[in-house]
CSV table of C-alpha atoms and ligand atoms in Angstrom, one decimal:
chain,number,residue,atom,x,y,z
A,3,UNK,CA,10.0,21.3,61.9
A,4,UNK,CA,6.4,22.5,60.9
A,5,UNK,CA,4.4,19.9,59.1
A,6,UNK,CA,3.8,20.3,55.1
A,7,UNK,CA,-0.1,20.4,54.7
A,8,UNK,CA,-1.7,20.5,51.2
A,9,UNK,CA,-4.3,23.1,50.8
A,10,UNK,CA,-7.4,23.2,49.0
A,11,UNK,CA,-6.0,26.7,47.7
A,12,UNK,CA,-2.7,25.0,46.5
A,13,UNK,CA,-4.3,22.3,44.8
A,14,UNK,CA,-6.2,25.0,43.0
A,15,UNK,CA,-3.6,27.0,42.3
A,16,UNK,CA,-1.5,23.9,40.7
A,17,UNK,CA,-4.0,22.5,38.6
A,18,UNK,CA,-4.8,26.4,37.0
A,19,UNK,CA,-1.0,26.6,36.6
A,20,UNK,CA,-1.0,23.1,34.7
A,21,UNK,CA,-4.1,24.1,32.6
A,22,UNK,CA,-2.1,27.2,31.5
A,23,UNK,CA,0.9,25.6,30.7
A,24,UNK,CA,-1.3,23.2,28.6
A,25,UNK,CA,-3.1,26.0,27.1
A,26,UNK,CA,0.8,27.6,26.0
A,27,UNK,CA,2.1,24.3,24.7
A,28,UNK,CA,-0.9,22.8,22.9
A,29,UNK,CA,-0.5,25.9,20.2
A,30,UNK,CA,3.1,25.4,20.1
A,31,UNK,CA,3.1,21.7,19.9
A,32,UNK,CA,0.0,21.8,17.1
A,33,UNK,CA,2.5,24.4,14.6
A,34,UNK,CA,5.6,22.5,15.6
A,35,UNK,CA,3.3,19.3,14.0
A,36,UNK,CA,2.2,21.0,10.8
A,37,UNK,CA,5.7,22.3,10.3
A,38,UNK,CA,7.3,19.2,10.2
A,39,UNK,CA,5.0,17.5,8.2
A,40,UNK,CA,5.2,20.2,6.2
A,41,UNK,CA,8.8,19.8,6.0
A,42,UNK,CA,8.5,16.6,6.0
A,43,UNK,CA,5.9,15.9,2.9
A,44,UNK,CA,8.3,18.6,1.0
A,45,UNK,CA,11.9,17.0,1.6
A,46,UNK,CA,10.9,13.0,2.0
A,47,UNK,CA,9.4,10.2,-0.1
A,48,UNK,CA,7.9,8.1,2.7
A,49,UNK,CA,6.5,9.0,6.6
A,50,UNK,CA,8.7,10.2,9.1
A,51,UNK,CA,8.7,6.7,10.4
A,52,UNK,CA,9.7,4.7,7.9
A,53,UNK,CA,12.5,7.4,7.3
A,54,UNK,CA,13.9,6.8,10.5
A,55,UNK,CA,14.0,3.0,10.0
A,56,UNK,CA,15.5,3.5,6.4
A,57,UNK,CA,18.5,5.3,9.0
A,58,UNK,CA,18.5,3.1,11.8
A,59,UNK,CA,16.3,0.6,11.2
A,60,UNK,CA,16.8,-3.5,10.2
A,61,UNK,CA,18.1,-4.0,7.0
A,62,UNK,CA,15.7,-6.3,4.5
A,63,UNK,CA,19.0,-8.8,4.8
A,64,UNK,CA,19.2,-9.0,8.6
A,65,UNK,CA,15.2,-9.1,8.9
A,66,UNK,CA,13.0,-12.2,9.6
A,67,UNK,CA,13.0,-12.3,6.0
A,68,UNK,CA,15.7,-14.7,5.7
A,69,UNK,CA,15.2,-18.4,5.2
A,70,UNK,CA,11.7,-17.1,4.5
A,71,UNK,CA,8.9,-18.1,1.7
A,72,UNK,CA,7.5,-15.1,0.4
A,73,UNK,CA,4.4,-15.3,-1.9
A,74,UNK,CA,4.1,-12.3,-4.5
A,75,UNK,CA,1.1,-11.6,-6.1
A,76,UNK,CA,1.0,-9.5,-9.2
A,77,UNK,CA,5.1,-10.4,-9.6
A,78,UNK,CA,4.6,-10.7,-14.0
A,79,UNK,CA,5.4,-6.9,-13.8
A,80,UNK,CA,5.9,-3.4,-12.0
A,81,UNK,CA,6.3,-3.4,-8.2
A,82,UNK,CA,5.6,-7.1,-8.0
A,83,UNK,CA,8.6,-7.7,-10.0
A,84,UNK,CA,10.9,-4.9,-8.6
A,85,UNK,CA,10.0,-6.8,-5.1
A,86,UNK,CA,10.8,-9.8,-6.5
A,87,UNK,CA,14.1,-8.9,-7.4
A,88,UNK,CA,14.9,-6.8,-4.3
A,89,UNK,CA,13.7,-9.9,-1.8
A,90,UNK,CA,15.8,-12.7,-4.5
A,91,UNK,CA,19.1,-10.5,-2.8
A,92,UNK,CA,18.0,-11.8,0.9
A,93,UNK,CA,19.7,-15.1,1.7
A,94,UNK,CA,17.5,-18.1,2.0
A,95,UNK,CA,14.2,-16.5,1.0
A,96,UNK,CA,12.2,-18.9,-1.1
A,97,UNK,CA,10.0,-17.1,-3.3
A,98,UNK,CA,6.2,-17.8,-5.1
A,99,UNK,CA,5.4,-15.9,-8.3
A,100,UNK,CA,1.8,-15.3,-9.1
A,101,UNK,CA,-0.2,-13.6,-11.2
A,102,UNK,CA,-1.9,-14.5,-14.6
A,103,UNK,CA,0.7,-14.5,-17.5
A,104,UNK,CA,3.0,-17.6,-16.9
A,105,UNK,CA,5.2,-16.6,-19.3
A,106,UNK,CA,5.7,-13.2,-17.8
A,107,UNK,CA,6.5,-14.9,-14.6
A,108,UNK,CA,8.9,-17.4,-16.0
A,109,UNK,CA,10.9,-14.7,-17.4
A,110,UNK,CA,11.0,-12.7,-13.2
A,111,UNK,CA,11.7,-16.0,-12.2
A,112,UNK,CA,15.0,-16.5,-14.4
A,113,UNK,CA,16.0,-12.7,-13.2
A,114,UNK,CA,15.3,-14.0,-9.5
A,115,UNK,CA,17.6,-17.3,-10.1
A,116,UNK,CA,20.5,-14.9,-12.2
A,117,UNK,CA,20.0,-12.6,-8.8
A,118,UNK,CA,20.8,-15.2,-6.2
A,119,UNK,CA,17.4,-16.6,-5.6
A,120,UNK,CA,17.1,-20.7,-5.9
A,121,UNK,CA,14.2,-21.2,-4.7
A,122,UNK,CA,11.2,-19.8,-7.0
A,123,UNK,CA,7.8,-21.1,-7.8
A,124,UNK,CA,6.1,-19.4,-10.7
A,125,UNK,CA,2.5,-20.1,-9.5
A,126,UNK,CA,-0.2,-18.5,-12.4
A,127,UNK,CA,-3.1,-17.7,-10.8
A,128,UNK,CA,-6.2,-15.3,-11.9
A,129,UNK,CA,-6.7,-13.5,-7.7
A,130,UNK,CA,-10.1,-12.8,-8.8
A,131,UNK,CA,-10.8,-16.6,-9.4
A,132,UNK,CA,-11.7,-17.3,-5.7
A,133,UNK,CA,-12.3,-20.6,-6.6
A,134,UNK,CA,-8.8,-21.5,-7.2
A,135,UNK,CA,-7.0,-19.9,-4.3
A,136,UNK,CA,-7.4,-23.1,-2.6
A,137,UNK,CA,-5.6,-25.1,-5.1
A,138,UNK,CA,-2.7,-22.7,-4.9
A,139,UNK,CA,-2.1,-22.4,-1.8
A,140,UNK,CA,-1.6,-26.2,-1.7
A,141,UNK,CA,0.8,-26.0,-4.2
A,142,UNK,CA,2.6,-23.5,-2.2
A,143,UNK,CA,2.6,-25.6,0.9
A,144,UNK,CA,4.1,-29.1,-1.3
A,145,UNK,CA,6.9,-27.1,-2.9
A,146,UNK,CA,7.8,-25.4,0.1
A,147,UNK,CA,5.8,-26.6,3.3
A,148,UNK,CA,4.3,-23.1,4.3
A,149,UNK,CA,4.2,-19.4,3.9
A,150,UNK,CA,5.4,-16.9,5.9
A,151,UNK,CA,4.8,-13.6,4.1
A,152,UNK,CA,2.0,-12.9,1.9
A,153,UNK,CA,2.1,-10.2,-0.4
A,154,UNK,CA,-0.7,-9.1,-1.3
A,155,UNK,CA,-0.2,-6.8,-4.6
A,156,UNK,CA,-1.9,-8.3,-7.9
A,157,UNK,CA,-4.2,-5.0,-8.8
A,158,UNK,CA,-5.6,-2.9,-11.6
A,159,UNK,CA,-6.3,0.5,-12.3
A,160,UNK,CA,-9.5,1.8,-13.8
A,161,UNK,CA,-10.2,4.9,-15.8
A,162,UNK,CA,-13.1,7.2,-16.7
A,163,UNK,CA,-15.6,9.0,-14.3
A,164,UNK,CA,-18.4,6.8,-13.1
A,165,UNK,CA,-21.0,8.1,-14.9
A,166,UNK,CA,-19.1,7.3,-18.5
A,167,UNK,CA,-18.3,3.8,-17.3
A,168,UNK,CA,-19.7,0.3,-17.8
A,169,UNK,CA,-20.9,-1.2,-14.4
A,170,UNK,CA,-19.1,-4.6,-15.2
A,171,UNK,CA,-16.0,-2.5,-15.6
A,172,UNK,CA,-16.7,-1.2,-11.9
A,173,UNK,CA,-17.1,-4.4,-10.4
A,174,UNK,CA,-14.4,-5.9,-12.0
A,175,UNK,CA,-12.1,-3.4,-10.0
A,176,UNK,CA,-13.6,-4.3,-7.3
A,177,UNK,CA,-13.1,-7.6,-8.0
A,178,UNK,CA,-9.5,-7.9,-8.3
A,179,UNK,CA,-9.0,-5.3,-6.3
A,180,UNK,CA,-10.5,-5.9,-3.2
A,181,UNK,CA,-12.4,-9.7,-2.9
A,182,UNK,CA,-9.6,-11.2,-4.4
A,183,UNK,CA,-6.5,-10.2,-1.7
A,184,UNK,CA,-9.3,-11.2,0.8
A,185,UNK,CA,-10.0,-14.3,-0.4
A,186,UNK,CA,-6.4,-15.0,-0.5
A,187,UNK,CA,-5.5,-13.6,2.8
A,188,UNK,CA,-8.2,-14.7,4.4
A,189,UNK,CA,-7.0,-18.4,3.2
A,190,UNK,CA,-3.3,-18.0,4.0
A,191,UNK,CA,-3.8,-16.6,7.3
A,192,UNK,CA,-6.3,-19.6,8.2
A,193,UNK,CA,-3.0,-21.8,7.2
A,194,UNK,CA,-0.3,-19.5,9.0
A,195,UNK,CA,-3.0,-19.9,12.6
A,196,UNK,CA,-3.6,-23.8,12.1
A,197,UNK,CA,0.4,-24.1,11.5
A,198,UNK,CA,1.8,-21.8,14.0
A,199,UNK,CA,3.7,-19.9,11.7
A,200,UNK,CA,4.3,-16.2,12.8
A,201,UNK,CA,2.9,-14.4,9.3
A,202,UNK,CA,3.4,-11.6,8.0
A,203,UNK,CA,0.6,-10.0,5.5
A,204,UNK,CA,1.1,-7.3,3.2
A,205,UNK,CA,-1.8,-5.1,1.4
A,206,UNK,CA,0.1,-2.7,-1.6
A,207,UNK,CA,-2.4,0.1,-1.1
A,208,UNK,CA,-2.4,3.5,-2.6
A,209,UNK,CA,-2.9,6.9,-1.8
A,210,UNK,CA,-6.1,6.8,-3.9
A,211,UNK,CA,-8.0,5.2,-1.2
A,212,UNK,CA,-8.3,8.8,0.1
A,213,UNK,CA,-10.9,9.2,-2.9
A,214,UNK,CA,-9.5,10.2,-6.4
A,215,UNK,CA,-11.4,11.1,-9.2
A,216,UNK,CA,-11.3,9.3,-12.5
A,217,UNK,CA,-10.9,6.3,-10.6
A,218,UNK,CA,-14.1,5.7,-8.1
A,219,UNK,CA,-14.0,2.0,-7.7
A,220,UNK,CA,-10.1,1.8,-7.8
A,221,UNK,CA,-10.3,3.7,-4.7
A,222,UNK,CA,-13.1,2.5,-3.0
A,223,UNK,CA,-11.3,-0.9,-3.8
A,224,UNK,CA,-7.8,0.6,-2.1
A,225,UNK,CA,-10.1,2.1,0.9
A,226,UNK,CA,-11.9,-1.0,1.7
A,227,UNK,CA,-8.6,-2.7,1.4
A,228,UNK,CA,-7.0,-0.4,4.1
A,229,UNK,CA,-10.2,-0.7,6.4
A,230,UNK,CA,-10.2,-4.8,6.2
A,231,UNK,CA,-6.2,-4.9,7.1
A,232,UNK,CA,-7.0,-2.5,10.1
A,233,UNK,CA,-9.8,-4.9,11.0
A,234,UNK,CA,-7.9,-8.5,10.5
A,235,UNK,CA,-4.6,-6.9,12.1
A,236,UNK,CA,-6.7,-6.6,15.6
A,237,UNK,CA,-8.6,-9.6,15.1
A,238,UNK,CA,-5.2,-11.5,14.8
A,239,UNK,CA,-3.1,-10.0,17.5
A,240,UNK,CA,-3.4,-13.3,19.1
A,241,UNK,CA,-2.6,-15.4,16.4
A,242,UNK,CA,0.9,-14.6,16.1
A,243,UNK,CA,0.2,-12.6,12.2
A,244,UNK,CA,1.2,-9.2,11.7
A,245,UNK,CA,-0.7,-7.0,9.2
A,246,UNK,CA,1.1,-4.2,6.8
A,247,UNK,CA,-0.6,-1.5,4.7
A,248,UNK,CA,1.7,0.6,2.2
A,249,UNK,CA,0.3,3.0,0.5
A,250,UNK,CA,1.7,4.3,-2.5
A,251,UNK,CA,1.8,7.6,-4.7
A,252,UNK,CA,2.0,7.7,-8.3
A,253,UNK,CA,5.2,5.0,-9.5
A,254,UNK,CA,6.6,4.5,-12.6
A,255,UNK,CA,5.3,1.2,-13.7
A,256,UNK,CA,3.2,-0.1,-17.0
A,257,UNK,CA,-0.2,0.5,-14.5
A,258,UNK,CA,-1.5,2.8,-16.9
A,259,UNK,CA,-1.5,0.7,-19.9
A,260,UNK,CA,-3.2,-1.9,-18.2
A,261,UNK,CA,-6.2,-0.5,-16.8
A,262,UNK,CA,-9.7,-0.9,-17.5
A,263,UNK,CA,-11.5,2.1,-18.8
A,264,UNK,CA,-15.2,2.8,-19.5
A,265,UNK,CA,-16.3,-0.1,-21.2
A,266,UNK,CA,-15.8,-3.9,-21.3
A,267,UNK,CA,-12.9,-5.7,-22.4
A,268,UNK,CA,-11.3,-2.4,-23.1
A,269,UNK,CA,-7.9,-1.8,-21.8
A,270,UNK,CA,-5.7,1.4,-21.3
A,271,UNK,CA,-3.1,1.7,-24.1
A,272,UNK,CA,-1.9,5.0,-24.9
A,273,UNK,CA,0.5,6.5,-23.0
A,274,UNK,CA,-1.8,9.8,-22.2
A,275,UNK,CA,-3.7,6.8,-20.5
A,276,UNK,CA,-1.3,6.8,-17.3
A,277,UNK,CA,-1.9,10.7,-17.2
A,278,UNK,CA,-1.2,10.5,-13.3
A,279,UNK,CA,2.8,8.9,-14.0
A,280,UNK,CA,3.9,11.6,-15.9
A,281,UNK,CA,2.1,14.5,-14.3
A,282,UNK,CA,2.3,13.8,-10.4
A,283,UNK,CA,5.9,14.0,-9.6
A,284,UNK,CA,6.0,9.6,-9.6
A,285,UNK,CA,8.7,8.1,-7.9
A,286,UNK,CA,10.4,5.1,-9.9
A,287,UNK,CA,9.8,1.1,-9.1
A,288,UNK,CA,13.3,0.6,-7.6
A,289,UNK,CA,12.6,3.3,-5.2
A,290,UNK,CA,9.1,2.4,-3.7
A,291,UNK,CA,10.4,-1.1,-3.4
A,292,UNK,CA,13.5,0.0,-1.6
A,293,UNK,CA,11.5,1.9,1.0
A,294,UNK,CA,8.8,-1.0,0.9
A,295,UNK,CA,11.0,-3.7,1.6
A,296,UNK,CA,12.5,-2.0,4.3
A,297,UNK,CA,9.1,-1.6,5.6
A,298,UNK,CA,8.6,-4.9,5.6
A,299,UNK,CA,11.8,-6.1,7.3
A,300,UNK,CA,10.4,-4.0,10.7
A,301,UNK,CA,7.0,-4.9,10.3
A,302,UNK,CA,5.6,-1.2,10.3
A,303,UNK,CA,1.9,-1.7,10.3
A,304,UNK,CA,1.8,1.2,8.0
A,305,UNK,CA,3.8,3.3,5.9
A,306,UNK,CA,3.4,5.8,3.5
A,307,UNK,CA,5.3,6.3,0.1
A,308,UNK,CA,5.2,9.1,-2.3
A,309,UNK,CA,7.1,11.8,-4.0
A,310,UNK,CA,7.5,15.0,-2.0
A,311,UNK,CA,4.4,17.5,-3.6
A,312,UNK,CA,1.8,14.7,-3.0
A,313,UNK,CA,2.8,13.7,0.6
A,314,UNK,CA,1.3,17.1,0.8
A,315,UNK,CA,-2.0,16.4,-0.8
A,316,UNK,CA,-1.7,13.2,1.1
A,317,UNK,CA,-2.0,14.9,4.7
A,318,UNK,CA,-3.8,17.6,3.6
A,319,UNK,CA,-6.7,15.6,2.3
A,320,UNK,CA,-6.3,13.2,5.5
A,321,UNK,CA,-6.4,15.9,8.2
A,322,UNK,CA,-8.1,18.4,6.7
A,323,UNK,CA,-11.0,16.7,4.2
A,324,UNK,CA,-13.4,19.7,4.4
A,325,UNK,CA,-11.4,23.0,3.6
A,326,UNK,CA,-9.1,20.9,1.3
A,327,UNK,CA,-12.1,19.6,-0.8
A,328,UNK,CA,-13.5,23.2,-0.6
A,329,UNK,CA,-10.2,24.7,-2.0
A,330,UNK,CA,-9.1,22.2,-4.2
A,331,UNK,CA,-12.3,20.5,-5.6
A,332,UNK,CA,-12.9,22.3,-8.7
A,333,UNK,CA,-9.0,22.7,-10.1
A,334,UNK,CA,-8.2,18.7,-9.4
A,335,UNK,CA,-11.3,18.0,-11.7
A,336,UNK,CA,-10.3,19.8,-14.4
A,337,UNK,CA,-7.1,17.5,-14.0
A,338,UNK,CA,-9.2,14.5,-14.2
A,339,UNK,CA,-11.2,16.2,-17.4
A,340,UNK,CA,-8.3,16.6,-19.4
A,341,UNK,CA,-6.7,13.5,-18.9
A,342,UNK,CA,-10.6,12.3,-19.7
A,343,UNK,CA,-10.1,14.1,-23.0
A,344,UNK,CA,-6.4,12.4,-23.6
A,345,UNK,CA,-7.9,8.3,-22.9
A,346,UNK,CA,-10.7,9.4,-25.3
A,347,UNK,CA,-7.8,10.8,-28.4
B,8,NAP,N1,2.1,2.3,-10.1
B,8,NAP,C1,1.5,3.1,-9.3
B,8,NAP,O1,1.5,4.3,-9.5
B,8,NAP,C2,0.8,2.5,-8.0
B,8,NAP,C3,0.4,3.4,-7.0
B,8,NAP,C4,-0.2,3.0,-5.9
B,8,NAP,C5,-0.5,1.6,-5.8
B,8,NAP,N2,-0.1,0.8,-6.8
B,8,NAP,C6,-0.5,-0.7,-6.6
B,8,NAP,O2,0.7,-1.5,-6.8
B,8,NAP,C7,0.3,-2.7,-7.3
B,8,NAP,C8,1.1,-3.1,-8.5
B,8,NAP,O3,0.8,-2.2,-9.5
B,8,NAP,P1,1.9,-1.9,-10.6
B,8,NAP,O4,2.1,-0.4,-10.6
B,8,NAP,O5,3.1,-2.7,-10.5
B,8,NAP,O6,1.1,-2.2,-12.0
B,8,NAP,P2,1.3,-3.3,-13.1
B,8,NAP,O7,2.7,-3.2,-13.7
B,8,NAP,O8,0.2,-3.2,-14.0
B,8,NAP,O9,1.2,-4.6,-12.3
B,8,NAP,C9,0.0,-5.2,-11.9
B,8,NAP,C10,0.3,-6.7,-11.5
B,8,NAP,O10,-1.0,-7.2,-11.1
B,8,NAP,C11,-1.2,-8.4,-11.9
B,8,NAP,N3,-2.7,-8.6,-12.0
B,8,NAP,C12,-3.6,-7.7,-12.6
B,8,NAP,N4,-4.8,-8.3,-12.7
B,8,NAP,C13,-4.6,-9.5,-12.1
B,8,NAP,C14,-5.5,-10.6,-11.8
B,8,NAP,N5,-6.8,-10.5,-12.2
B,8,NAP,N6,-5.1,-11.7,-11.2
B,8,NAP,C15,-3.8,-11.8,-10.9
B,8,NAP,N7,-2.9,-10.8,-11.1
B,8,NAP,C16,-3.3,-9.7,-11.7
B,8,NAP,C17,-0.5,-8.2,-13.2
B,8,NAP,O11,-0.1,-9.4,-13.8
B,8,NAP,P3,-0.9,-10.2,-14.9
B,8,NAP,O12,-1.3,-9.3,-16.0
B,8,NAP,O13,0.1,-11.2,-15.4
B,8,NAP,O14,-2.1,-10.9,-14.3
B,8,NAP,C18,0.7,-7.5,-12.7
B,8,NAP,O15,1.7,-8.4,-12.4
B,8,NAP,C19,-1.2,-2.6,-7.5
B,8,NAP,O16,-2.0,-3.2,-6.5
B,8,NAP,C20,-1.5,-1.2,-7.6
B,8,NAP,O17,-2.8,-0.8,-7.3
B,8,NAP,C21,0.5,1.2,-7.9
């Protein structure tokens, strides 16, 4: 039998063969992509991923969620207390209400108890009183002995273009937006290390970190809140912690009528205020927190929520910043001007 030599030539030949093949397929596999995110942003209300666990996936009640204690922030209202409710259905769970109005809390607390939920701590707390986190976390640890999940979704919206606006109004945002959840987290995940728990910390983002209008700080806030969970979920690979970022689209909650707008002490009221619920295609509370919880129970490190149209805007502002600024620049700031009009009515 002759023997089988490998030419120069034939090595040639091969890797021009495999070049061309890759020159085919990249195309193909590049409009294959788009397609289906396409597809995709038009047909779903969350990633591909966390479609596929919502399918196959762990359910909330089979997840390490059970027998766990699960601190809320920002559970007086909205997501925190739609999350609240949908976690009080998990057997075991002990959960920790914060936020500032006790009263507000007391009342999600009772739903909680009515919904199967024993164990409940209503724990008032102002997140952007650092000073206090501490304190809290301490009574967290007497009622219950640790914390295993950390939800970190206490926020507030701001209105009215930066130039309009108060600079104390600004830093406020960024205040409870973004040095309060890392002032917490950076405290509970110190406590989950020294204690060997196996955390789990949630940031409630929004798709507004990719720069909105109308709301500059709220979105620097949201951004710098992604980037520092990207940063801490590295840092504590070794530590036993897993890190989750959701970002949300617009959701039907009472957001809008409690922002900040353009000056001090000034609040959103008026139900032209929350321009973006109505007008963006929101999804409702129970919804987000369905997908959200589910999210949880697999510890995705990210996932992505939103009604069909603005998944598109999502991706399209994420993959392709320049052309879609270019394009849509101009007709999303005459959005933002009339709903600047409708705060000032
Ligand atoms: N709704 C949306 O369209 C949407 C979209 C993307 C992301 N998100 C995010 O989802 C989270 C929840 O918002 P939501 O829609 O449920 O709005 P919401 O109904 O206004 O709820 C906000 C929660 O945060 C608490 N909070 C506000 N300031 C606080 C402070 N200084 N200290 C402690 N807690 C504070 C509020 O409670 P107290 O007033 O009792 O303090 C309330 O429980 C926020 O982080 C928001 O940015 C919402």
């Amino acid at each position: 039998m002759g023997k089988f030599v490998i030419s120069y030539r034939m090595l040639n030949f091969a890797s021009l063969a495999l070049a061309g093949l890759l020159l085919f397929t990249a195309p193909v596999l590049a409009i294959l992509l788009i397609v289906f995110m396409i597809v995709g942003a038009v047909f779903m209300d969350s990633d591909v991923s966390l479609r596929i666990l919502e399918k196959f996936g762990t359910k909330p009640e089979d997840s390490f969620l059970k027998n766990s204690v699960v601190w809320i922030t920002g559970a007086s209202s909205g997501l925190g207390e739609e999350l609240a409710y949908r976690l009080s259905k998990i057997s075991g769970i002990s959960l920790v209400l914060s936020s500032r109005k006790e009263k507000e809390l007391e009342r999600v607390a009772e739903n909680c108890k009515a919904l199967g939920c024993s164990k409940v701590l209503v724990l008032p707390m102002d997140i952007a009183e650092y000073n206090m986190h501490e304190k809290c976390l301490q009574k967290v640890v007497e009622e219950f002995g640790k914390v295993d999940v950390l939800v970190n979704n206490a926020g507030v919206y701001q209105q009215g273009f930066v130039l309009d606006c108060d600079f104390p109004v600004l830093k406020r945002t960024i205040e409870v937006d973004f040095l309060g959840q890392i002032s917490l987290t950076r405290l509970v995940a110190k406590h989950m290390k020294d204690t060997n728990t196996k955390g789990f910390i949630t940031f409630v983002s929004s798709i507004a970190s990719l720069g909105v209008p109308f709301t500059a700080t709220y979105s620097a806030a949201k951004a710098a809140l992604n980037c520092f969970a990207y940063a801490v979920a590295n840092e504590w690979l070794e530590c036993g912690i897993d890190v989750q970022v959701v970002r949300l689209g617009p959701v039907i909650t009472q957001i809008g009528e409690n922002s900040l707008m353009r000056a001090e002490n000034q609040v959103g009221g008026s139900s032209s205020a929350h321009h973006f619920n109505t007008e963006y295609n929101p999804m409702t509370a129970k919804r987000s927190i369905e997908l959200m919880a589910i999210a949880m129970a697999n510890k995705l490190p990210e996932a992505w929520i939103a009604n069909k149209l603005c998944f598109l805007c999502m991706y399209a502002y994420e993959y392709l910043p320049t052309t879609t600024r270019w394009i849509f620049g101009k007709p999303f700031l005459q959005v933002y001007k009339k709903a600047d009009e409708a705060t000032k009515k």
